[in-house]
Amino acid sequence: MEAYPTSAAYTPCQKCPLRRLKTFREFEAEELAFIGHFKRGELSIGKGETVLTEGVDSVHLYTVLAGWAFRYKLLPDGRRQILNYAMPGDLIGLQGSLTGEMQHSVEALSPMVLCVFERERLLDLYRNHPGLAFDITWIASREEQILDENLLSVGRRSAVERTAYLLSFIGSRARSVGLNGEVPLLIPITQQHIADTLGLSLVHTNKTIRKLADRGLITWRGGGCQIRDLDGLLAAARWEGLSETVRPLV
Amino acid sequence: MEAYPTSAAYTPCQKCPLRRLKTFREFEAEELAFIGHFKRGELSIGKGETVLTEGVDSVHLYTVLAGWAFRYKLLPDGRRQILNYAMPGDLIGLQGSLTGEMQHSVEALSPMVLCVFERERLLDLYRNHPGLAFDITWIASREEQILDENLLSVGRRSAVERTAYLLSFIGSRARSVGLNGEVPLLIPITQQHIADTLGLSLVHTNKTIRKLADRGLITWRGGGCQIRDLDGLLAAARWEGLSETVRPLV
DNA sequence: CGCACTTTTGAGACACGTCAAAACGTGTGG
DNA sequence: CCACACGTTTTGACGTGTCTCAAAAGTGCG
């Protein structure tokens, strides 16, 4: 089991290890101070636990400090659609903070540590730090772009293309936040998660994954997936890959 | 042909007919003045014309004053995925204003009139009007919610459910912005648009639409679709319908 | 009045779904 | 340290929803 920070070891924003990554833009001291003030604490949760629940009016929003999660929606009869994944540096629960009650749920894929923010203070942020407010909008807009691409995938790509797209997408994102501890990185998801992300059945997902594995693009092993040939996956997905943009970390 | 405002008849924000709708929140005089200042002009374009193009770095963003449009992405081989529709009161091109170049294209479904804003001034808005800045984020977040639901549809609903969902969704939105000129409202799309929104083939879309029409839920006539039984559609979609929230109009 | 775009229909193919059961892994408790 | 139990992955057989191809019938516009 990988060692995750615990809530005992509180991480001050100024010393947040994520900020050292080159994907994240430099923040001014004043901005950092404000965010430090905005942060109410840390929350550790276990694999499989629920972070946010659809229909509930959440008072908090979170930034992932460590671990993986996924956002999803359910149909009344239980069919599940996974909308996106969250990993270190990602903001969770913004929708609820704006609109009121959550329109989706979030569940941990691994043990996680979350920075906790209070919805109430979001207004302060908008009033006193236009730059950060702009960042929040930027983040919402990025999520939208991701969803656009997902929709394109599920709507118009074949099963092989979809799967290649999803795995290369997640792999690229993970790489950008330095999740290279084990090389190659192990993505902690089951084939059922992939099926529910791509709108496929579990059985067909399994057969599709096998094709990719036979081509040497990935390896599936207990507890998740490893990417062996990112360029091969990108080609199989007909996708040009993630653009390298510097982004904000709130 | 319906009468659309022309660019000759410039609409001052204070007298914008859309603001009279109860869906939109009341704006303060000062906010209205700022938006009036933010607005650079109006643009009229014809049916089938392109508003924004993927890959291009647009200097403007727009609010729809009249007419319909759709957002879409293309795969290299031409497969198209429609992501969402835009109608009066909707903001277009925010993504490009934040991230840089557009990640999707927008095309008019009917003649349109657009309010034109300059990207540059968006920063002023964030600096001087936190309330409006919050509104912009709110709008981005709403778009995200719509995409979530679309993804759920395309990924997990059957062809009949998907189609019922899409039509009831568009119909509800249109109703909320008072598009009742012709009762019942004519939604100006082709079956190809529906197919490309739902990830279905044209032929199968046609057969699915026929089923809904045979059940008396909708009527298809030259130039678009009319909704005859919204509740019936909602039930067929297994969808609880659009929540009635007051929203901002920028 | 004719061209171009839509909608409709039919037939046949296949990608993907469902059902069912076996094989595999892994953490737990005895 | 073994053995059971549960979650996950794999396999096979078979059904079907949706796709593709192709062509006809409408519809609207210049």
Coordinates of C-alpha atoms (C1' of nucleotides) in Angstrom, one line a residue:
Chain A
M1 CA 0.0 0.0 0.0
E2 CA 1.3 3.4 -1.0
A3 CA 1.8 5.9 1.8
Y4 CA -0.7 8.7 1.8
P5 CA -0.4 11.7 3.9
T6 CA -2.8 11.6 6.9
S7 CA -4.8 14.4 8.4
A8 CA -2.4 14.5 11.3
A9 CA 0.2 16.0 9.0
Y10 CA -1.5 19.2 8.1
T11 CA -0.1 20.8 4.9
P12 CA 0.1 24.6 4.8
C13 CA -0.7 25.9 1.4
Q14 CA 2.6 27.7 1.2
K15 CA 4.4 24.4 1.4
C16 CA 1.9 22.4 -0.6
P17 CA 4.0 19.8 -2.5
L18 CA 1.7 20.1 -5.5
R19 CA 2.7 23.7 -6.1
R20 CA 6.2 22.6 -7.0
L21 CA 4.9 21.0 -10.1
K22 CA 5.4 22.9 -13.3
T23 CA 1.8 22.3 -14.4
F24 CA 0.6 24.8 -11.8
R25 CA 1.1 28.5 -12.2
E26 CA 3.1 30.5 -9.7
F27 CA 0.9 32.1 -7.1
E28 CA 1.7 35.4 -5.4
A29 CA 2.4 35.4 -1.7
E30 CA -0.8 37.3 -1.0
E31 CA -2.9 34.8 -3.0
L32 CA -1.3 31.9 -1.1
A33 CA -2.1 33.6 2.1
F34 CA -5.7 34.0 1.2
I35 CA -6.0 30.4 0.1
G36 CA -4.4 29.3 3.3
H37 CA -7.0 31.3 5.1
F38 CA -9.8 29.9 2.9
K39 CA -8.8 26.4 3.7
R40 CA -10.6 25.0 6.7
G41 CA -8.8 21.8 7.2
E42 CA -8.0 18.4 5.7
L43 CA -10.1 15.3 5.3
S44 CA -8.9 11.8 4.9
I45 CA -11.2 9.2 3.5
G46 CA -10.9 5.6 2.5
K47 CA -11.2 3.8 -0.8
G48 CA -14.8 3.4 -1.8
E49 CA -16.1 6.1 0.5
T50 CA -18.4 8.8 -0.8
V51 CA -17.2 12.4 -0.8
L52 CA -20.3 14.0 -2.1
T53 CA -23.8 12.7 -2.8
E54 CA -26.2 13.7 -5.6
G55 CA -29.1 15.7 -4.2
V56 CA -27.4 16.8 -1.1
D57 CA -26.7 20.5 -0.4
S58 CA -23.0 20.5 0.4
V59 CA -21.4 23.2 2.5
H60 CA -17.9 22.4 1.4
L61 CA -15.7 22.1 -1.7
Y62 CA -12.5 20.3 -1.9
T63 CA -9.1 20.1 -3.6
V64 CA -7.5 16.7 -3.9
L65 CA -4.2 16.6 -2.1
A66 CA -3.6 12.9 -2.6
G67 CA -5.5 10.0 -4.1
W68 CA -8.1 9.4 -6.8
A69 CA -11.8 9.8 -7.1
F70 CA -14.6 9.7 -9.7
R71 CA -17.7 11.7 -10.4
Y72 CA -20.9 9.9 -11.5
K73 CA -24.6 10.1 -12.0
L74 CA -27.2 7.3 -11.6
L75 CA -30.4 6.5 -13.5
P76 CA -33.4 5.6 -11.3
D77 CA -32.9 1.9 -12.2
G78 CA -29.3 1.9 -11.2
R79 CA -27.4 2.4 -14.5
R80 CA -24.3 4.4 -13.7
Q81 CA -22.4 6.9 -15.8
I82 CA -19.0 8.0 -14.7
L83 CA -18.5 11.6 -15.8
N84 CA -14.8 12.3 -14.9
Y85 CA -12.0 11.4 -12.6
A86 CA -10.3 13.6 -10.0
M87 CA -6.7 13.4 -9.0
P88 CA -4.3 15.6 -7.0
G89 CA -4.8 19.3 -7.8
D90 CA -8.4 18.9 -8.9
L91 CA -11.2 20.8 -7.5
I92 CA -14.3 18.9 -6.3
G93 CA -17.8 20.1 -5.6
L94 CA -17.7 23.5 -7.2
Q95 CA -21.1 22.9 -8.9
G96 CA -22.8 22.4 -5.6
S97 CA -21.3 25.5 -4.2
L98 CA -22.8 27.5 -7.0
T99 CA -26.0 25.9 -7.9
G100 CA -27.1 24.6 -4.5
E101 CA -27.5 20.9 -4.3
M102 CA -25.2 18.4 -6.0
Q103 CA -26.2 17.0 -9.3
H104 CA -23.7 14.2 -9.1
S105 CA -21.9 12.0 -6.6
V106 CA -18.2 11.6 -6.0
E107 CA -16.5 8.4 -4.7
A108 CA -12.9 7.7 -3.7
L109 CA -11.0 5.2 -5.9
S110 CA -8.2 5.1 -3.3
P111 CA -7.5 6.5 0.1
M112 CA -7.6 10.3 -0.3
V113 CA -6.6 13.4 1.4
L114 CA -8.7 16.5 0.7
C115 CA -8.3 20.2 1.4
V116 CA -11.6 21.4 2.7
F117 CA -13.0 24.8 1.8
E118 CA -16.2 26.5 2.9
R119 CA -18.7 27.5 0.3
E120 CA -19.5 30.7 2.2
R121 CA -16.1 32.1 1.8
L122 CA -16.2 31.7 -1.9
L123 CA -17.9 35.1 -2.1
D124 CA -15.1 36.7 -0.2
L125 CA -12.7 35.2 -2.8
Y126 CA -14.7 36.8 -5.6
R127 CA -14.8 40.1 -3.8
N128 CA -11.2 40.3 -2.8
H129 CA -9.3 38.3 -5.3
P130 CA -10.4 38.8 -8.9
G131 CA -7.4 36.8 -10.1
L132 CA -8.4 33.8 -8.0
A133 CA -12.0 34.2 -9.1
F134 CA -10.8 34.1 -12.7
D135 CA -8.9 31.0 -11.8
I136 CA -12.1 29.3 -10.5
T137 CA -13.9 30.1 -13.7
W138 CA -10.9 28.8 -15.6
I139 CA -11.1 25.5 -13.7
A140 CA -14.8 25.2 -14.4
S141 CA -14.2 25.8 -18.0
R142 CA -11.5 23.2 -18.1
E143 CA -13.9 20.6 -16.7
E144 CA -16.3 21.6 -19.4
Q145 CA -13.7 20.9 -22.1
I146 CA -13.0 17.5 -20.6
L147 CA -16.6 16.7 -20.7
D148 CA -16.8 17.9 -24.3
E149 CA -14.1 15.4 -25.2
N150 CA -15.7 12.6 -23.2
L151 CA -19.0 13.2 -24.9
L152 CA -17.3 13.1 -28.3
S153 CA -15.8 9.8 -27.2
V154 CA -18.9 8.1 -26.0
G155 CA -21.0 9.4 -28.8
R156 CA -18.7 8.9 -31.8
R157 CA -15.7 6.7 -31.1
S158 CA -15.7 2.9 -31.4
A159 CA -15.1 0.8 -28.3
V160 CA -11.4 0.4 -29.0
E161 CA -11.0 4.1 -29.7
R162 CA -12.9 5.1 -26.6
T163 CA -10.9 2.8 -24.3
A164 CA -7.6 4.0 -25.8
Y165 CA -8.8 7.6 -25.4
L166 CA -9.8 7.2 -21.8
L167 CA -6.7 5.4 -20.7
S168 CA -4.3 7.8 -22.4
F169 CA -6.3 10.7 -21.1
I170 CA -6.1 9.6 -17.5
G171 CA -2.5 8.5 -17.9
S172 CA -1.5 11.9 -19.3
R173 CA -3.3 13.8 -16.5
A174 CA -1.7 11.6 -13.9
R175 CA 1.7 12.2 -15.4
S176 CA 1.2 16.0 -15.3
V177 CA 0.7 15.9 -11.5
G178 CA 3.8 13.7 -11.0
L179 CA 2.1 10.4 -10.2
N180 CA 5.2 8.5 -11.3
G181 CA 5.9 6.8 -8.0
E182 CA 5.7 3.4 -9.6
V183 CA 6.9 3.4 -13.1
P184 CA 4.8 2.8 -15.1
L185 CA 2.0 4.3 -13.0
L186 CA -0.8 2.1 -11.8
I187 CA -4.2 3.6 -12.5
P188 CA -6.4 2.3 -9.6
I189 CA -9.6 1.5 -11.4
T190 CA -11.6 -1.7 -12.3
Q191 CA -12.9 -2.6 -15.7
Q192 CA -16.4 -1.9 -14.4
H193 CA -15.3 1.7 -13.9
I194 CA -14.1 1.9 -17.5
A195 CA -17.3 0.3 -18.7
D196 CA -19.4 2.9 -16.8
T197 CA -17.3 5.7 -18.1
L198 CA -17.5 4.7 -21.7
G199 CA -21.1 3.5 -21.9
L200 CA -20.1 -0.1 -22.6
S201 CA -20.9 -3.4 -21.0
L202 CA -18.5 -5.0 -18.6
V203 CA -18.0 -8.0 -20.8
H204 CA -17.3 -6.0 -24.0
T205 CA -15.0 -3.7 -22.1
N206 CA -13.0 -6.7 -21.0
K207 CA -12.6 -7.9 -24.5
T208 CA -11.6 -4.5 -25.7
I209 CA -9.0 -4.1 -23.0
R210 CA -7.6 -7.4 -24.0
K211 CA -7.1 -6.2 -27.5
L212 CA -5.2 -3.2 -26.3
A213 CA -3.1 -5.4 -24.0
D214 CA -2.4 -7.8 -26.9
R215 CA -1.1 -4.9 -28.9
G216 CA 1.3 -4.1 -26.1
L217 CA -0.3 -0.7 -25.4
I218 CA -1.3 -1.5 -21.8
T219 CA -1.0 -4.1 -19.0
W220 CA -3.8 -5.0 -16.7
R221 CA -2.8 -6.2 -13.3
G222 CA -4.4 -6.7 -9.9
G223 CA -5.9 -3.4 -8.9
G224 CA -5.6 -1.4 -12.1
C225 CA -4.1 -0.5 -15.4
Q226 CA -0.6 0.4 -16.5
I227 CA 0.2 2.3 -19.7
R228 CA 3.0 0.9 -21.7
D229 CA 2.9 2.9 -24.9
L230 CA 1.2 6.3 -24.6
D231 CA 1.8 7.3 -28.2
G232 CA 0.3 4.0 -29.4
L233 CA -2.8 4.7 -27.3
L234 CA -3.1 8.2 -28.6
A235 CA -3.0 6.9 -32.2
A236 CA -5.5 4.2 -31.5
A237 CA -7.8 6.8 -30.0
R238 CA -7.4 9.2 -32.9
W239 CA -6.7 11.9 -30.3
E240 CA -4.1 14.6 -30.4
G241 CA -3.4 14.4 -26.7
L242 CA -3.6 16.8 -23.8
S243 CA -2.3 20.3 -24.5
E244 CA 0.4 21.4 -22.1
T245 CA -1.2 24.4 -20.3
V246 CA -0.2 25.9 -17.1
R247 CA -3.1 25.9 -14.8
P248 CA -4.2 27.3 -11.4
L249 CA -4.2 25.3 -8.2
V250 CA -6.7 26.5 -5.6
Chain B
M1 CA -40.1 33.2 -41.7
E2 CA -40.1 34.6 -38.3
A3 CA -39.0 38.2 -37.8
Y4 CA -35.6 38.4 -36.2
P5 CA -34.2 41.7 -35.0
T6 CA -31.6 43.0 -37.3
S7 CA -28.3 44.7 -36.4
A8 CA -29.8 48.0 -37.5
A9 CA -32.1 47.9 -34.4
Y10 CA -29.4 48.1 -31.7
T11 CA -30.8 46.8 -28.3
P12 CA -29.5 48.7 -25.3
C13 CA -29.0 46.3 -22.4
Q14 CA -31.3 48.2 -20.1
K15 CA -34.1 47.5 -22.6
C16 CA -33.2 44.0 -23.5
P17 CA -36.4 42.1 -24.0
L18 CA -34.8 39.0 -22.5
R19 CA -34.5 40.7 -19.1
R20 CA -38.2 40.8 -18.7
L21 CA -38.3 37.0 -18.5
K22 CA -38.8 35.7 -15.1
T23 CA -36.0 33.1 -15.6
F24 CA -33.4 35.8 -15.4
R25 CA -32.5 37.4 -12.1
E26 CA -32.9 41.1 -11.6
F27 CA -29.8 43.1 -12.3
E28 CA -28.8 46.3 -10.5
A29 CA -28.7 49.5 -12.5
E30 CA -24.9 49.7 -12.1
E31 CA -24.5 46.1 -13.3
L32 CA -26.6 46.8 -16.3
A33 CA -24.6 49.9 -17.0
F34 CA -21.4 47.9 -16.9
I35 CA -22.7 45.3 -19.2
G36 CA -23.9 47.9 -21.6
H37 CA -20.4 49.2 -21.6
F38 CA -19.0 45.7 -22.0
K39 CA -21.1 45.1 -25.0
R40 CA -19.3 46.2 -28.2
G41 CA -22.1 45.7 -30.7
E42 CA -24.5 43.3 -32.3
L43 CA -23.9 40.7 -35.0
S44 CA -26.4 39.1 -37.3
I45 CA -25.6 35.9 -39.0
G46 CA -27.6 33.5 -41.2
K47 CA -28.7 30.0 -40.8
G48 CA -25.8 27.5 -41.3
E49 CA -23.1 30.1 -40.8
T50 CA -20.3 29.5 -38.4
V51 CA -20.0 31.6 -35.2
L52 CA -16.8 30.1 -33.8
T53 CA -14.4 27.6 -35.2
E54 CA -12.4 25.0 -33.3
G55 CA -8.7 25.8 -33.1
V56 CA -9.2 29.5 -33.7
D57 CA -8.2 32.0 -31.0
S58 CA -11.4 34.1 -30.8
V59 CA -11.3 37.7 -29.5
H60 CA -15.0 37.8 -28.7
L61 CA -17.6 36.2 -26.7
Y62 CA -21.3 36.4 -27.4
T63 CA -24.7 36.3 -25.8
V64 CA -27.5 35.0 -28.0
L65 CA -30.2 37.7 -28.4
A66 CA -32.3 35.8 -30.9
G67 CA -32.0 32.5 -32.8
W68 CA -30.6 29.0 -32.3
A69 CA -27.1 27.5 -32.6
F70 CA -25.2 24.4 -31.6
R71 CA -21.8 23.6 -30.3
Y72 CA -19.9 20.6 -31.8
K73 CA -16.6 18.8 -32.2
L74 CA -15.3 16.8 -35.1
L75 CA -13.1 13.7 -35.3
P76 CA -10.4 13.7 -38.0
D77 CA -12.4 11.5 -40.2
G78 CA -15.5 13.8 -40.1
R79 CA -17.6 12.1 -37.4
R80 CA -19.4 14.9 -35.6
Q81 CA -20.6 15.1 -32.0
I82 CA -23.0 17.9 -31.1
L83 CA -22.3 18.9 -27.5
N84 CA -25.1 21.3 -26.7
Y85 CA -27.5 23.9 -28.2
A86 CA -27.6 27.6 -27.6
M87 CA -30.7 29.8 -27.5
P88 CA -31.6 33.3 -26.4
G89 CA -29.9 34.3 -23.2
D90 CA -27.1 31.7 -23.6
L91 CA -23.4 32.7 -23.5
I92 CA -21.2 31.5 -26.3
G93 CA -17.4 31.3 -26.5
L94 CA -16.5 31.6 -22.8
Q95 CA -14.1 28.6 -23.1
G96 CA -12.1 30.3 -25.8
S97 CA -11.9 33.5 -23.7
L98 CA -10.4 31.7 -20.8
T99 CA -8.3 28.9 -22.3
G100 CA -7.1 30.6 -25.5
E101 CA -8.1 28.8 -28.6
M102 CA -11.5 27.3 -29.1
Q103 CA -11.9 23.6 -28.5
H104 CA -15.2 23.3 -30.4
S105 CA -17.1 25.0 -33.1
V106 CA -20.5 26.8 -33.1
E107 CA -22.9 27.0 -36.0
A108 CA -26.2 28.8 -36.4
L109 CA -29.4 26.7 -36.7
S110 CA -31.4 29.7 -37.7
P111 CA -30.8 33.4 -38.4
M112 CA -29.3 34.8 -35.2
V113 CA -28.6 38.1 -33.5
L114 CA -25.7 38.1 -31.1
C115 CA -24.4 40.6 -28.5
V116 CA -20.7 40.9 -29.0
F117 CA -18.3 41.3 -26.0
E118 CA -14.6 41.6 -26.0
R119 CA -12.5 39.1 -24.3
E120 CA -10.1 41.7 -23.0
R121 CA -12.7 43.4 -21.0
L122 CA -13.5 40.3 -19.1
L123 CA -10.7 41.0 -16.8
D124 CA -12.2 44.4 -16.0
L125 CA -15.4 42.6 -15.2
Y126 CA -13.6 40.3 -12.7
R127 CA -11.9 43.3 -11.1
N128 CA -14.8 45.6 -10.8
H129 CA -17.9 43.4 -10.5
P130 CA -17.4 40.4 -8.3
G131 CA -21.1 39.7 -8.6
L132 CA -21.0 39.5 -12.3
A133 CA -17.8 37.4 -12.1
F134 CA -19.7 35.0 -9.9
D135 CA -22.4 34.9 -12.5
I136 CA -20.0 34.0 -15.2
T137 CA -18.8 31.1 -13.2
W138 CA -22.3 30.1 -12.4
I139 CA -23.0 30.0 -16.2
A140 CA -20.0 27.9 -16.8
S141 CA -21.1 25.6 -14.1
R142 CA -24.5 25.3 -15.5
E143 CA -23.1 24.3 -18.9
E144 CA -21.1 21.6 -17.1
Q145 CA -24.3 20.2 -15.5
I146 CA -25.9 20.1 -18.9
L147 CA -23.0 18.2 -20.3
D148 CA -23.1 15.8 -17.3
E149 CA -26.7 15.0 -18.1
N150 CA -26.0 14.6 -21.8
L151 CA -23.2 12.3 -21.1
L152 CA -25.5 10.2 -18.9
S153 CA -27.9 10.1 -21.8
V154 CA -25.5 9.1 -24.5
G155 CA -23.7 6.6 -22.3
R156 CA -26.5 4.9 -20.5
R157 CA -29.9 5.6 -22.0
S158 CA -31.5 3.6 -24.8
A159 CA -32.2 5.2 -28.2
V160 CA -35.8 6.0 -27.3
E161 CA -34.9 7.4 -23.9
R162 CA -32.1 9.5 -25.3
T163 CA -34.3 11.0 -28.0
A164 CA -37.1 11.7 -25.5
Y165 CA -34.6 13.3 -23.2
L166 CA -33.1 15.5 -25.8
L167 CA -36.3 16.8 -27.1
S168 CA -37.9 17.4 -23.7
F169 CA -34.7 19.1 -22.6
I170 CA -34.5 21.5 -25.5
G171 CA -38.3 22.1 -25.4
S172 CA -38.1 23.0 -21.7
R173 CA -35.2 25.4 -22.2
A174 CA -36.9 27.1 -25.1
R175 CA -40.1 27.5 -23.1
S176 CA -38.2 29.1 -20.2
V177 CA -36.9 31.8 -22.6
G178 CA -40.4 32.5 -23.9
L179 CA -40.0 30.9 -27.3
N180 CA -43.7 30.3 -27.7
G181 CA -44.4 32.4 -30.7
E182 CA -45.8 29.5 -32.5
V183 CA -47.6 27.2 -30.3
P184 CA -46.5 24.5 -30.0
L185 CA -42.9 25.7 -30.6
L186 CA -41.0 24.5 -33.6
I187 CA -37.5 23.4 -32.8
P188 CA -35.4 24.2 -35.9
I189 CA -33.2 21.1 -36.2
T190 CA -32.9 18.2 -38.6
Q191 CA -32.8 14.5 -37.7
Q192 CA -29.1 14.5 -38.5
H193 CA -28.6 17.0 -35.7
I194 CA -30.4 14.7 -33.3
A195 CA -28.4 11.8 -34.5
D196 CA -25.1 13.6 -34.0
T197 CA -26.2 14.8 -30.5
L198 CA -27.2 11.4 -29.3
G199 CA -24.4 9.3 -30.9
L200 CA -26.9 7.4 -33.1
S201 CA -27.0 6.9 -36.9
L202 CA -29.4 8.9 -39.0
V203 CA -31.4 5.9 -40.0
H204 CA -31.9 4.7 -36.5
T205 CA -32.7 8.1 -35.3
N206 CA -35.4 8.4 -37.8
K207 CA -37.0 5.2 -36.7
T208 CA -36.8 6.2 -33.1
I209 CA -38.4 9.5 -33.8
R210 CA -41.2 7.8 -35.6
K211 CA -41.9 5.7 -32.5
L212 CA -42.2 8.9 -30.4
A213 CA -44.4 10.4 -33.0
D214 CA -46.6 7.3 -33.2
R215 CA -47.1 7.6 -29.4
G216 CA -48.3 11.1 -29.9
L217 CA -45.5 12.7 -28.0
I218 CA -44.1 14.8 -30.8
T219 CA -44.7 15.8 -34.4
W220 CA -42.1 16.2 -37.1
R221 CA -42.7 18.7 -39.8
G222 CA -40.8 20.5 -42.4
G223 CA -38.0 22.3 -40.7
G224 CA -38.1 20.8 -37.2
C225 CA -39.9 19.2 -34.3
Q226 CA -42.9 20.1 -32.2
I227 CA -43.5 18.8 -28.7
R228 CA -47.0 17.6 -28.1
D229 CA -46.8 16.0 -24.7
L230 CA -43.9 17.2 -22.6
D231 CA -44.8 15.0 -19.6
G232 CA -45.0 12.0 -21.8
L233 CA -41.6 12.7 -23.1
L234 CA -40.1 13.2 -19.6
A235 CA -41.5 9.9 -18.6
A236 CA -40.2 8.1 -21.7
A237 CA -36.8 9.6 -20.9
R238 CA -36.8 8.6 -17.2
W239 CA -35.8 12.2 -16.5
E240 CA -37.2 14.4 -13.8
G241 CA -37.0 17.5 -15.9
L242 CA -35.3 20.9 -15.6
S243 CA -35.2 22.5 -12.2
E244 CA -36.7 26.0 -12.2
T245 CA -33.8 28.2 -11.2
V246 CA -33.4 31.9 -11.7
R247 CA -30.2 32.5 -13.6
P248 CA -28.1 35.4 -14.6
L249 CA -28.1 37.0 -18.1
V250 CA -24.9 38.6 -19.1
Chain C
dC1 C1' -39.4 23.6 -62.6
dG2 C1' -35.5 21.5 -61.0
dC3 C1' -31.8 20.9 -57.8
dA4 C1' -30.3 20.0 -53.1
dC5 C1' -31.4 18.8 -48.9
dT6 C1' -34.0 16.2 -45.9
dT7 C1' -36.9 12.1 -44.4
dT8 C1' -38.4 7.4 -45.1
dT9 C1' -38.0 2.5 -46.1
dG10 C1' -36.0 -2.1 -46.6
dA11 C1' -32.5 -5.6 -46.2
dG12 C1' -28.5 -7.5 -44.4
dA13 C1' -24.3 -7.1 -41.4
dC14 C1' -22.0 -6.6 -37.1
dA15 C1' -20.7 -4.4 -32.9
dC16 C1' -22.0 -4.7 -28.7
dG17 C1' -25.2 -6.5 -25.0
dT18 C1' -26.9 -10.3 -22.0
dC19 C1' -26.6 -14.5 -19.5
dA20 C1' -24.0 -17.8 -17.2
dA21 C1' -20.3 -19.9 -15.2
dA22 C1' -15.5 -20.5 -14.4
dA23 C1' -11.0 -18.8 -13.0
dC24 C1' -8.4 -15.7 -10.5
dG25 C1' -6.8 -12.6 -6.5
dT26 C1' -6.8 -10.8 -2.3
dG27 C1' -8.0 -9.8 2.4
dT28 C1' -10.1 -11.9 6.5
dG29 C1' -10.9 -15.0 10.2
dG30 C1' -10.1 -19.2 12.2
Chain D
dC1 C1' -0.7 -20.3 7.5
dC2 C1' -4.5 -22.2 5.4
dA3 C1' -9.2 -21.7 3.7
dC4 C1' -13.1 -19.6 2.8
dA5 C1' -15.5 -15.5 0.8
dC6 C1' -16.0 -11.9 -2.0
dG7 C1' -14.8 -8.9 -5.6
dT8 C1' -12.8 -8.9 -10.1
dT9 C1' -11.4 -10.7 -14.6
dT10 C1' -12.1 -14.0 -18.2
dT11 C1' -14.5 -17.1 -21.4
dG12 C1' -18.1 -18.9 -24.4
dA13 C1' -22.6 -18.9 -26.6
dC14 C1' -26.1 -16.5 -28.2
dG15 C1' -29.4 -12.5 -28.9
dT16 C1' -30.4 -7.9 -30.6
dG17 C1' -30.0 -3.0 -31.0
dT18 C1' -28.0 -0.2 -33.9
dC19 C1' -25.3 0.5 -38.2
dT20 C1' -24.4 0.6 -43.2
dC21 C1' -25.7 0.5 -47.7
dA22 C1' -28.9 1.8 -51.1
dA23 C1' -32.5 3.9 -53.1
dA24 C1' -37.1 6.2 -53.1
dA25 C1' -40.1 9.7 -51.7
dG26 C1' -40.8 14.4 -49.8
dT27 C1' -39.9 19.3 -49.1
dG28 C1' -38.1 23.8 -49.8
dC29 C1' -35.8 27.2 -52.3
dG30 C1' -33.8 29.7 -56.3

